[in-house]
Amino acid sequence: MQIVRHSEQTLRTALISKNPALVSQYKNLDAGEQRLMNEALQPASDLFGPIILHSRSDWITSHPEPAQDFEEFFSDPYRRTPSPEKCSIYIQCIGSLGNTRIISEEYIKWLKGYCEAFFYGLKVKLLEPVPVSATRCSFRVNDNTQNLQIHAGHILKFLKKRKPEDAFCVVGITMIDLYPRDSWNFVFGQASLTDGVGIFSFARYGNDFYSSHYKGKVKTLQKKSSSDYSIFDNYYTPEVTSVLLLRSCKTLTHEVGHIFGVRHCQWLACLMQGSNHLEEADRRPLNLCPICLRKLQCAIGFKIVERYKALVKWIDDESADTPGVTPKHSREDNVNLPKPVEAFKEWREWIIKCLAVVQK
């Protein structure tokens, strides 16, 4: 186990910069916001700790990349920034997210509500869910897991064509495993930052993914052409649990963060850390470190207090019933399932501590 610990001066430069204009920008922040962000400079802070590496297979060790401080983010000429004309995050569901239509619709509304709180100030909208056949993507059965996979690159092309005029980005979500090319085993997600589209799979976050093995239809698939999508009818979806919801929220916000131009964090324990495997992803916190928080605040313009309160409200609200967000053809069974937020309770306590610092 290795602790990645930076000096106070290094963190101060990464957070505030030495550029006089950016230093002035930081000093113009609300006093409470500065107080919270300055926690990054406190070695004994119980809010923001160092990155801890557990093995050589962890992301930072196996994927060396330059660290991005706030000044580099701010000065990046290629990063995407929302505008009054393009200020909506769209979520496109591909295939079912749950083993019933009601569960699938509630799940996507939970994710929508979480994104609205996390990217506070932007609109989050739902595109009408589509079956895999609508994407015309290639698919296969993975040799290792014996589970179905769909081609991530083909999905990105589909999303680009469906991108609405007011979209900052469109993110596809699915419970079907992904692969980026024939030579790869799998990928959790893939994005095109220039096009503002991404596709992310939550399939491997289910507790029984590696033991499910898609029995019964594998032989059928081998006999059919790759344009026959009936194999996805009634395809297995994992049981919706609090841990699955937490992992889904974590992945979705991490990847959308990349579309904003926020690169992998190497400063402090942070949502934007890279992850090579599920164990490492689970160790990542739900929160942004102050350096990445300042990046997102710069891009969107939210007040930190309002954003944290919105996140607490999302956790505390029992359902995701929001007027006007239910997809079409869902009038029957007017039922709101309780949102499984048990796994978020510890994070809720952390947010309350942050609010106490900001509002001190």
mmCIF file of C-alpha atoms in Angstrom:
data_model
loop_
_atom_site.group_PDB
_atom_site.id
_atom_site.type_symbol
_atom_site.label_atom_id
_atom_site.label_comp_id
_atom_site.label_asym_id
_atom_site.label_seq_id
_atom_site.Cartn_x
_atom_site.Cartn_y
_atom_site.Cartn_z
ATOM 1 C CA MET A 1 0.000 0.000 0.000
ATOM 2 C CA GLN A 2 1.325 3.442 -0.956
ATOM 3 C CA ILE A 3 0.086 6.898 0.068
ATOM 4 C CA VAL A 4 0.320 9.646 -2.577
ATOM 5 C CA ARG A 5 0.833 12.785 -0.518
ATOM 6 C CA HIS A 6 1.589 16.232 -1.981
ATOM 7 C CA SER A 7 3.064 19.205 -0.146
ATOM 8 C CA GLU A 8 0.830 22.071 0.950
ATOM 9 C CA GLN A 9 2.502 24.378 -1.574
ATOM 10 C CA THR A 10 1.958 21.924 -4.430
ATOM 11 C CA LEU A 11 -1.727 21.598 -3.556
ATOM 12 C CA ARG A 12 -2.083 25.359 -3.139
ATOM 13 C CA THR A 13 -0.687 25.943 -6.633
ATOM 14 C CA ALA A 14 -2.907 23.200 -8.080
ATOM 15 C CA LEU A 15 -6.003 24.692 -6.436
ATOM 16 C CA ILE A 16 -5.409 28.452 -6.664
ATOM 17 C CA SER A 17 -2.641 28.867 -9.294
ATOM 18 C CA LYS A 18 0.150 31.440 -9.388
ATOM 19 C CA ASN A 19 -1.550 33.303 -12.220
ATOM 20 C CA PRO A 20 -2.598 36.675 -10.713
ATOM 21 C CA ALA A 21 -5.933 36.637 -12.579
ATOM 22 C CA LEU A 22 -6.820 33.175 -11.272
ATOM 23 C CA VAL A 23 -5.625 34.066 -7.755
ATOM 24 C CA SER A 24 -7.947 37.072 -7.873
ATOM 25 C CA GLN A 25 -10.762 34.859 -9.126
ATOM 26 C CA TYR A 26 -10.243 32.541 -6.167
ATOM 27 C CA LYS A 27 -10.265 35.428 -3.682
ATOM 28 C CA ASN A 28 -13.595 36.554 -5.118
ATOM 29 C CA LEU A 29 -15.211 33.279 -4.095
ATOM 30 C CA ASP A 30 -17.548 33.267 -1.134
ATOM 31 C CA ALA A 31 -15.582 33.144 2.154
ATOM 32 C CA GLY A 32 -17.249 29.871 3.098
ATOM 33 C CA GLU A 33 -16.353 28.303 -0.246
ATOM 34 C CA GLN A 34 -12.732 29.336 0.208
ATOM 35 C CA ARG A 35 -12.781 27.871 3.712
ATOM 36 C CA LEU A 36 -13.983 24.519 2.355
ATOM 37 C CA MET A 37 -11.519 24.438 -0.536
ATOM 38 C CA ASN A 38 -8.654 25.361 1.769
ATOM 39 C CA GLU A 39 -9.321 22.082 3.571
ATOM 40 C CA ALA A 40 -7.343 20.539 0.709
ATOM 41 C CA LEU A 41 -4.247 22.200 2.161
ATOM 42 C CA GLN A 42 -4.698 20.734 5.652
ATOM 43 C CA PRO A 43 -2.765 17.470 6.126
ATOM 44 C CA ALA A 44 -5.036 16.486 9.019
ATOM 45 C CA SER A 45 -8.303 17.277 7.215
ATOM 46 C CA ASP A 46 -11.017 14.683 7.792
ATOM 47 C CA LEU A 47 -12.836 15.868 4.641
ATOM 48 C CA PHE A 48 -10.169 15.455 1.963
ATOM 49 C CA GLY A 49 -7.477 12.821 2.324
ATOM 50 C CA PRO A 50 -4.579 11.618 0.158
ATOM 51 C CA ILE A 51 -4.851 9.015 -2.581
ATOM 52 C CA ILE A 52 -4.023 5.520 -1.348
ATOM 53 C CA LEU A 53 -2.710 2.959 -3.819
ATOM 54 C CA HIS A 54 -3.367 -0.662 -2.892
ATOM 55 C CA SER A 55 -1.578 -2.526 -5.688
ATOM 56 C CA ARG A 56 0.479 -2.110 -8.840
ATOM 57 C CA SER A 57 -2.670 -2.703 -10.862
ATOM 58 C CA ASP A 58 -4.208 0.568 -9.601
ATOM 59 C CA TRP A 59 -4.765 3.283 -12.198
ATOM 60 C CA ILE A 60 -2.044 5.814 -11.301
ATOM 61 C CA THR A 61 0.640 3.125 -11.261
ATOM 62 C CA SER A 62 -0.353 1.421 -14.495
ATOM 63 C CA HIS A 63 -1.478 4.517 -16.467
ATOM 64 C CA PRO A 64 1.057 7.320 -15.930
ATOM 65 C CA GLU A 65 -0.376 10.647 -17.101
ATOM 66 C CA PRO A 66 0.357 14.309 -16.334
ATOM 67 C CA ALA A 67 -1.663 15.806 -13.494
ATOM 68 C CA GLN A 68 -4.101 18.589 -14.403
ATOM 69 C CA ASP A 69 -4.240 21.550 -12.013
ATOM 70 C CA PHE A 70 -6.911 24.275 -12.094
ATOM 71 C CA GLU A 71 -4.866 26.606 -14.296
ATOM 72 C CA GLU A 72 -4.352 23.901 -16.931
ATOM 73 C CA PHE A 73 -8.079 23.133 -16.887
ATOM 74 C CA PHE A 74 -9.014 26.808 -17.133
ATOM 75 C CA SER A 75 -6.592 27.443 -20.010
ATOM 76 C CA ASP A 76 -7.469 24.341 -22.057
ATOM 77 C CA PRO A 77 -8.722 25.689 -25.413
ATOM 78 C CA TYR A 78 -10.444 22.396 -26.243
ATOM 79 C CA ARG A 79 -12.537 21.863 -23.115
ATOM 80 C CA ARG A 80 -16.305 21.962 -23.458
ATOM 81 C CA THR A 81 -18.252 24.594 -21.519
ATOM 82 C CA PRO A 82 -22.069 24.834 -21.281
ATOM 83 C CA SER A 83 -23.648 27.899 -22.876
ATOM 84 C CA PRO A 84 -27.168 29.374 -22.654
ATOM 85 C CA GLU A 85 -27.932 27.639 -25.966
ATOM 86 C CA LYS A 86 -26.352 24.298 -25.000
ATOM 87 C CA CYS A 87 -26.966 23.730 -21.305
ATOM 88 C CA SER A 88 -28.716 20.360 -21.112
ATOM 89 C CA ILE A 89 -27.332 16.935 -20.259
ATOM 90 C CA TYR A 90 -29.346 14.247 -22.047
ATOM 91 C CA ILE A 91 -29.535 10.650 -20.851
ATOM 92 C CA GLN A 92 -30.307 7.960 -23.408
ATOM 93 C CA CYS A 93 -31.281 4.548 -22.029
ATOM 94 C CA ILE A 94 -30.384 1.628 -24.318
ATOM 95 C CA GLY A 95 -32.202 -1.573 -23.464
ATOM 96 C CA SER A 96 -33.821 -2.203 -20.094
ATOM 97 C CA LEU A 97 -32.242 -1.099 -16.799
ATOM 98 C CA GLY A 98 -34.385 -3.384 -14.652
ATOM 99 C CA ASN A 99 -36.231 -6.677 -14.910
ATOM 100 C CA THR A 100 -39.575 -4.844 -15.216
ATOM 101 C CA ARG A 101 -40.545 -1.709 -17.081
ATOM 102 C CA ILE A 102 -41.485 0.070 -13.841
ATOM 103 C CA ILE A 103 -38.078 -0.629 -12.261
ATOM 104 C CA SER A 104 -36.301 0.482 -15.438
ATOM 105 C CA GLU A 105 -38.214 3.778 -15.579
ATOM 106 C CA GLU A 106 -37.662 4.515 -11.886
ATOM 107 C CA TYR A 107 -33.949 3.713 -12.144
ATOM 108 C CA ILE A 108 -33.363 6.191 -14.945
ATOM 109 C CA LYS A 109 -35.301 8.856 -13.006
ATOM 110 C CA TRP A 110 -33.078 8.241 -9.965
ATOM 111 C CA LEU A 111 -30.006 8.761 -12.156
ATOM 112 C CA LYS A 112 -31.531 11.888 -13.697
ATOM 113 C CA GLY A 113 -32.203 13.386 -10.267
ATOM 114 C CA TYR A 114 -28.688 12.602 -9.084
ATOM 115 C CA CYS A 115 -27.123 14.232 -12.155
ATOM 116 C CA GLU A 116 -29.279 17.332 -11.666
ATOM 117 C CA ALA A 117 -27.922 17.687 -8.134
ATOM 118 C CA PHE A 118 -24.316 16.817 -8.980
ATOM 119 C CA PHE A 119 -24.132 19.151 -11.995
ATOM 120 C CA TYR A 120 -26.238 21.718 -10.193
ATOM 121 C CA GLY A 121 -27.432 24.496 -12.471
ATOM 122 C CA LEU A 122 -27.700 22.423 -15.647
ATOM 123 C CA LYS A 123 -30.851 20.781 -16.953
ATOM 124 C CA VAL A 124 -30.908 17.008 -17.217
ATOM 125 C CA LYS A 125 -33.357 15.547 -19.709
ATOM 126 C CA LEU A 126 -34.360 12.030 -20.694
ATOM 127 C CA LEU A 127 -34.493 10.851 -24.267
ATOM 128 C CA GLU A 128 -37.051 8.176 -25.045
ATOM 129 C CA PRO A 129 -35.521 4.752 -24.222
ATOM 130 C CA VAL A 130 -34.588 2.634 -27.232
ATOM 131 C CA PRO A 131 -33.948 -1.084 -27.737
ATOM 132 C CA VAL A 132 -30.517 -2.257 -28.869
ATOM 133 C CA SER A 133 -31.894 -2.824 -32.364
ATOM 134 C CA ALA A 134 -32.439 0.931 -32.831
ATOM 135 C CA THR A 135 -28.688 1.547 -32.634
ATOM 136 C CA ARG A 136 -27.807 -0.971 -35.392
ATOM 137 C CA CYS A 137 -24.643 -1.750 -33.441
ATOM 138 C CA SER A 138 -22.545 -4.892 -33.705
ATOM 139 C CA PHE A 139 -22.699 -7.358 -30.824
ATOM 140 C CA ARG A 140 -21.081 -10.562 -29.645
ATOM 141 C CA VAL A 141 -20.861 -13.064 -26.796
ATOM 142 C CA ASN A 142 -17.773 -12.502 -24.638
ATOM 143 C CA ASP A 143 -15.551 -15.592 -24.604
ATOM 144 C CA ASN A 144 -14.671 -15.161 -20.918
ATOM 145 C CA THR A 145 -18.024 -14.286 -19.326
ATOM 146 C CA GLN A 146 -20.373 -15.840 -21.898
ATOM 147 C CA ASN A 147 -22.457 -12.661 -21.630
ATOM 148 C CA LEU A 148 -23.664 -10.487 -24.488
ATOM 149 C CA GLN A 149 -21.757 -7.337 -25.401
ATOM 150 C CA ILE A 150 -22.554 -4.388 -27.691
ATOM 151 C CA HIS A 151 -20.033 -2.281 -29.634
ATOM 152 C CA ALA A 152 -19.319 1.006 -27.818
ATOM 153 C CA GLY A 153 -18.028 2.892 -30.879
ATOM 154 C CA HIS A 154 -21.163 2.130 -32.882
ATOM 155 C CA ILE A 155 -23.315 3.382 -29.995
ATOM 156 C CA LEU A 156 -21.375 6.681 -29.952
ATOM 157 C CA LYS A 157 -22.160 7.219 -33.639
ATOM 158 C CA PHE A 158 -25.844 6.562 -32.890
ATOM 159 C CA LEU A 159 -25.849 9.065 -30.009
ATOM 160 C CA LYS A 160 -24.150 11.730 -32.109
ATOM 161 C CA LYS A 161 -26.948 11.500 -34.686
ATOM 162 C CA ARG A 162 -29.602 11.861 -31.963
ATOM 163 C CA LYS A 163 -27.983 14.801 -30.176
ATOM 164 C CA PRO A 164 -30.557 17.591 -29.632
ATOM 165 C CA GLU A 165 -29.769 21.208 -30.498
ATOM 166 C CA ASP A 166 -29.675 22.356 -26.854
ATOM 167 C CA ALA A 167 -27.491 19.462 -25.670
ATOM 168 C CA PHE A 168 -24.240 20.078 -23.854
ATOM 169 C CA CYS A 169 -23.758 16.322 -24.033
ATOM 170 C CA VAL A 170 -25.643 13.068 -24.532
ATOM 171 C CA VAL A 171 -24.763 10.067 -22.380
ATOM 172 C CA GLY A 172 -26.006 6.593 -23.147
ATOM 173 C CA ILE A 173 -26.513 4.146 -20.292
ATOM 174 C CA THR A 174 -27.096 0.427 -20.506
ATOM 175 C CA MET A 175 -27.080 -2.752 -18.455
ATOM 176 C CA ILE A 176 -25.456 -4.628 -21.361
ATOM 177 C CA ASP A 177 -21.698 -5.145 -21.325
ATOM 178 C CA LEU A 178 -19.576 -3.128 -23.802
ATOM 179 C CA TYR A 179 -16.555 -3.776 -26.009
ATOM 180 C CA PRO A 180 -14.661 -1.100 -28.013
ATOM 181 C CA ARG A 181 -13.071 -3.368 -30.623
ATOM 182 C CA ASP A 182 -12.785 -7.082 -31.346
ATOM 183 C CA SER A 183 -9.380 -7.438 -29.703
ATOM 184 C CA TRP A 184 -10.568 -6.005 -26.355
ATOM 185 C CA ASN A 185 -12.212 -8.004 -23.585
ATOM 186 C CA PHE A 186 -14.550 -5.234 -22.392
ATOM 187 C CA VAL A 187 -14.764 -1.567 -21.435
ATOM 188 C CA PHE A 188 -16.877 0.114 -18.720
ATOM 189 C CA GLY A 189 -17.495 3.117 -20.955
ATOM 190 C CA GLN A 190 -16.266 5.206 -23.855
ATOM 191 C CA ALA A 191 -16.719 8.878 -24.738
ATOM 192 C CA SER A 192 -15.984 11.325 -27.515
ATOM 193 C CA LEU A 193 -15.142 14.646 -25.885
ATOM 194 C CA THR A 194 -15.180 16.537 -29.188
ATOM 195 C CA ASP A 195 -18.671 15.268 -30.035
ATOM 196 C CA GLY A 196 -19.949 15.504 -26.464
ATOM 197 C CA VAL A 197 -21.286 11.934 -26.345
ATOM 198 C CA GLY A 198 -20.551 8.943 -24.131
ATOM 199 C CA ILE A 199 -21.818 5.424 -23.482
ATOM 200 C CA PHE A 200 -21.471 3.698 -20.107
ATOM 201 C CA SER A 201 -22.423 0.211 -18.978
ATOM 202 C CA PHE A 202 -23.427 -0.745 -15.452
ATOM 203 C CA ALA A 203 -23.567 -4.466 -16.303
ATOM 204 C CA ARG A 204 -20.466 -5.475 -14.343
ATOM 205 C CA TYR A 205 -21.680 -3.622 -11.251
ATOM 206 C CA GLY A 206 -24.331 -6.265 -10.589
ATOM 207 C CA ASN A 207 -23.459 -8.737 -7.843
ATOM 208 C CA ASP A 208 -23.957 -11.787 -10.069
ATOM 209 C CA PHE A 209 -22.557 -10.592 -13.418
ATOM 210 C CA TYR A 210 -19.586 -12.945 -13.376
ATOM 211 C CA SER A 211 -21.711 -15.949 -12.457
ATOM 212 C CA SER A 212 -24.774 -15.273 -14.615
ATOM 213 C CA HIS A 213 -23.399 -16.656 -17.924
ATOM 214 C CA TYR A 214 -25.947 -16.028 -20.632
ATOM 215 C CA LYS A 215 -26.992 -19.639 -20.977
ATOM 216 C CA GLY A 216 -29.654 -20.758 -23.413
ATOM 217 C CA LYS A 217 -29.152 -18.178 -26.146
ATOM 218 C CA VAL A 218 -25.444 -18.427 -26.877
ATOM 219 C CA LYS A 219 -25.930 -21.230 -29.411
ATOM 220 C CA THR A 220 -28.839 -19.364 -30.943
ATOM 221 C CA LEU A 221 -26.645 -16.311 -31.429
ATOM 222 C CA GLN A 222 -24.038 -18.310 -33.301
ATOM 223 C CA LYS A 223 -26.674 -19.395 -35.819
ATOM 224 C CA LYS A 224 -28.053 -15.904 -36.407
ATOM 225 C CA SER A 225 -26.681 -12.955 -38.303
ATOM 226 C CA SER A 226 -25.353 -9.974 -36.356
ATOM 227 C CA SER A 227 -28.346 -7.950 -37.563
ATOM 228 C CA ASP A 228 -30.885 -10.090 -35.691
ATOM 229 C CA TYR A 229 -31.425 -8.323 -32.359
ATOM 230 C CA SER A 230 -34.160 -10.594 -31.011
ATOM 231 C CA ILE A 231 -31.523 -12.176 -28.779
ATOM 232 C CA PHE A 232 -31.781 -9.067 -26.567
ATOM 233 C CA ASP A 233 -35.497 -9.626 -25.914
ATOM 234 C CA ASN A 234 -35.956 -10.251 -22.178
ATOM 235 C CA TYR A 235 -32.192 -10.166 -21.699
ATOM 236 C CA TYR A 236 -30.927 -10.585 -18.141
ATOM 237 C CA THR A 237 -30.627 -7.429 -16.027
ATOM 238 C CA PRO A 238 -29.083 -7.352 -12.524
ATOM 239 C CA GLU A 239 -31.147 -6.871 -9.407
ATOM 240 C CA VAL A 240 -31.416 -3.172 -8.543
ATOM 241 C CA THR A 241 -29.695 -2.640 -5.194
ATOM 242 C CA SER A 242 -28.378 0.370 -3.298
ATOM 243 C CA VAL A 243 -24.798 -0.605 -4.172
ATOM 244 C CA LEU A 244 -25.664 -0.893 -7.873
ATOM 245 C CA LEU A 245 -27.289 2.554 -7.786
ATOM 246 C CA LEU A 246 -24.254 4.056 -6.020
ATOM 247 C CA ARG A 247 -21.842 2.529 -8.528
ATOM 248 C CA SER A 248 -24.003 3.745 -11.414
ATOM 249 C CA CYS A 249 -24.145 7.308 -10.051
ATOM 250 C CA LYS A 250 -20.394 7.265 -9.499
ATOM 251 C CA THR A 251 -19.595 6.087 -13.020
ATOM 252 C CA LEU A 252 -22.071 8.430 -14.702
ATOM 253 C CA THR A 253 -20.813 11.571 -12.946
ATOM 254 C CA HIS A 254 -17.139 10.584 -13.372
ATOM 255 C CA GLU A 255 -17.536 10.140 -17.120
ATOM 256 C CA VAL A 256 -19.627 13.283 -17.624
ATOM 257 C CA GLY A 257 -16.875 15.079 -15.677
ATOM 258 C CA HIS A 258 -14.469 14.053 -18.437
ATOM 259 C CA ILE A 259 -16.776 15.596 -21.052
ATOM 260 C CA PHE A 260 -16.379 18.882 -19.128
ATOM 261 C CA GLY A 261 -12.623 18.535 -19.635
ATOM 262 C CA VAL A 262 -11.755 17.368 -16.109
ATOM 263 C CA ARG A 263 -8.965 14.815 -16.408
ATOM 264 C CA HIS A 264 -8.125 12.023 -13.955
ATOM 265 C CA CYS A 265 -7.350 13.447 -10.526
ATOM 266 C CA GLN A 266 -3.937 12.777 -8.988
ATOM 267 C CA TRP A 267 -4.106 15.261 -6.133
ATOM 268 C CA LEU A 268 -6.413 13.876 -3.444
ATOM 269 C CA ALA A 269 -8.953 11.093 -2.961
ATOM 270 C CA CYS A 270 -11.581 12.091 -5.508
ATOM 271 C CA LEU A 271 -14.371 10.859 -7.748
ATOM 272 C CA MET A 272 -12.225 11.786 -10.755
ATOM 273 C CA GLN A 273 -9.469 9.291 -9.907
ATOM 274 C CA GLY A 274 -9.030 6.664 -12.587
ATOM 275 C CA SER A 275 -9.866 3.046 -11.825
ATOM 276 C CA ASN A 276 -8.657 -0.161 -13.429
ATOM 277 C CA HIS A 277 -11.019 -2.559 -11.709
ATOM 278 C CA LEU A 278 -14.178 -2.704 -9.630
ATOM 279 C CA GLU A 279 -12.362 -2.822 -6.281
ATOM 280 C CA GLU A 280 -10.519 0.397 -7.106
ATOM 281 C CA ALA A 281 -13.721 2.034 -8.382
ATOM 282 C CA ASP A 282 -15.452 1.138 -5.118
ATOM 283 C CA ARG A 283 -12.670 2.804 -3.123
ATOM 284 C CA ARG A 284 -13.135 6.070 -5.027
ATOM 285 C CA PRO A 285 -15.311 8.522 -3.074
ATOM 286 C CA LEU A 286 -18.504 10.019 -4.500
ATOM 287 C CA ASN A 287 -17.215 13.532 -3.886
ATOM 288 C CA LEU A 288 -14.893 15.792 -5.840
ATOM 289 C CA CYS A 289 -11.714 17.032 -4.188
ATOM 290 C CA PRO A 290 -11.487 20.863 -3.901
ATOM 291 C CA ILE A 291 -9.316 21.121 -7.032
ATOM 292 C CA CYS A 292 -11.810 19.238 -9.209
ATOM 293 C CA LEU A 293 -14.723 20.924 -7.452
ATOM 294 C CA ARG A 294 -13.306 24.310 -8.440
ATOM 295 C CA LYS A 295 -12.981 23.100 -12.046
ATOM 296 C CA LEU A 296 -16.640 22.046 -12.174
ATOM 297 C CA GLN A 297 -17.792 25.220 -10.413
ATOM 298 C CA CYS A 298 -15.842 27.281 -12.952
ATOM 299 C CA ALA A 299 -17.555 25.437 -15.825
ATOM 300 C CA ILE A 300 -21.115 25.608 -14.449
ATOM 301 C CA GLY A 301 -21.173 28.516 -11.982
ATOM 302 C CA PHE A 302 -23.058 26.950 -9.059
ATOM 303 C CA LYS A 303 -22.927 27.924 -5.398
ATOM 304 C CA ILE A 304 -21.349 25.089 -3.426
ATOM 305 C CA VAL A 305 -23.933 25.340 -0.614
ATOM 306 C CA GLU A 306 -26.826 25.011 -3.058
ATOM 307 C CA ARG A 307 -25.202 22.045 -4.791
ATOM 308 C CA TYR A 308 -24.547 20.195 -1.524
ATOM 309 C CA LYS A 309 -28.095 20.846 -0.319
ATOM 310 C CA ALA A 310 -29.449 19.462 -3.598
ATOM 311 C CA LEU A 311 -27.385 16.278 -3.145
ATOM 312 C CA VAL A 312 -28.672 15.833 0.422
ATOM 313 C CA LYS A 313 -32.227 16.365 -0.822
ATOM 314 C CA TRP A 314 -31.758 13.696 -3.505
ATOM 315 C CA ILE A 315 -30.623 11.219 -0.856
ATOM 316 C CA ASP A 316 -33.459 12.132 1.517
ATOM 317 C CA ASP A 317 -36.254 12.057 -1.074
ATOM 318 C CA GLU A 318 -37.888 8.648 -0.964
ATOM 319 C CA SER A 319 -38.826 8.515 -4.643
ATOM 320 C CA ALA A 320 -37.796 10.080 -7.919
ATOM 321 C CA ASP A 321 -41.286 11.170 -8.916
ATOM 322 C CA THR A 322 -40.716 14.428 -10.777
ATOM 323 C CA PRO A 323 -43.465 15.930 -12.950
ATOM 324 C CA GLY A 324 -42.770 15.797 -16.643
ATOM 325 C CA VAL A 325 -39.885 13.318 -16.677
ATOM 326 C CA THR A 326 -41.712 10.011 -17.043
ATOM 327 C CA PRO A 327 -41.195 8.590 -20.534
ATOM 328 C CA LYS A 328 -44.178 7.959 -22.781
ATOM 329 C CA HIS A 329 -46.266 4.786 -22.597
ATOM 330 C CA SER A 330 -45.835 4.587 -18.808
ATOM 331 C CA ARG A 331 -49.256 5.610 -17.502
ATOM 332 C CA GLU A 332 -50.134 2.202 -16.154
ATOM 333 C CA ASP A 333 -49.056 1.110 -12.698
ATOM 334 C CA ASN A 334 -48.679 4.610 -11.316
ATOM 335 C CA VAL A 335 -46.221 3.372 -8.703
ATOM 336 C CA ASN A 336 -43.133 5.014 -7.256
ATOM 337 C CA LEU A 337 -40.604 2.542 -5.913
ATOM 338 C CA PRO A 338 -38.619 3.544 -2.822
ATOM 339 C CA LYS A 339 -35.177 4.744 -3.816
ATOM 340 C CA PRO A 340 -32.477 2.405 -2.395
ATOM 341 C CA VAL A 341 -30.102 4.958 -0.859
ATOM 342 C CA GLU A 342 -28.689 2.975 2.081
ATOM 343 C CA ALA A 343 -25.216 2.966 0.476
ATOM 344 C CA PHE A 344 -25.282 6.796 0.272
ATOM 345 C CA LYS A 345 -25.791 7.420 4.011
ATOM 346 C CA GLU A 346 -22.102 7.725 4.840
ATOM 347 C CA TRP A 347 -21.653 10.224 2.018
ATOM 348 C CA ARG A 348 -24.648 12.191 3.292
ATOM 349 C CA GLU A 349 -22.891 12.595 6.639
ATOM 350 C CA TRP A 350 -19.782 13.809 4.802
ATOM 351 C CA ILE A 351 -21.802 16.441 2.902
ATOM 352 C CA ILE A 352 -23.339 17.674 6.170
ATOM 353 C CA LYS A 353 -19.800 18.204 7.522
ATOM 354 C CA CYS A 354 -18.894 20.176 4.387
ATOM 355 C CA LEU A 355 -22.008 22.329 4.745
ATOM 356 C CA ALA A 356 -21.026 23.075 8.325
ATOM 357 C CA VAL A 357 -17.623 24.340 7.118
ATOM 358 C CA VAL A 358 -19.086 26.455 4.299
ATOM 359 C CA GLN A 359 -21.829 27.945 6.485
ATOM 360 C CA LYS A 360 -19.645 28.432 9.573
#
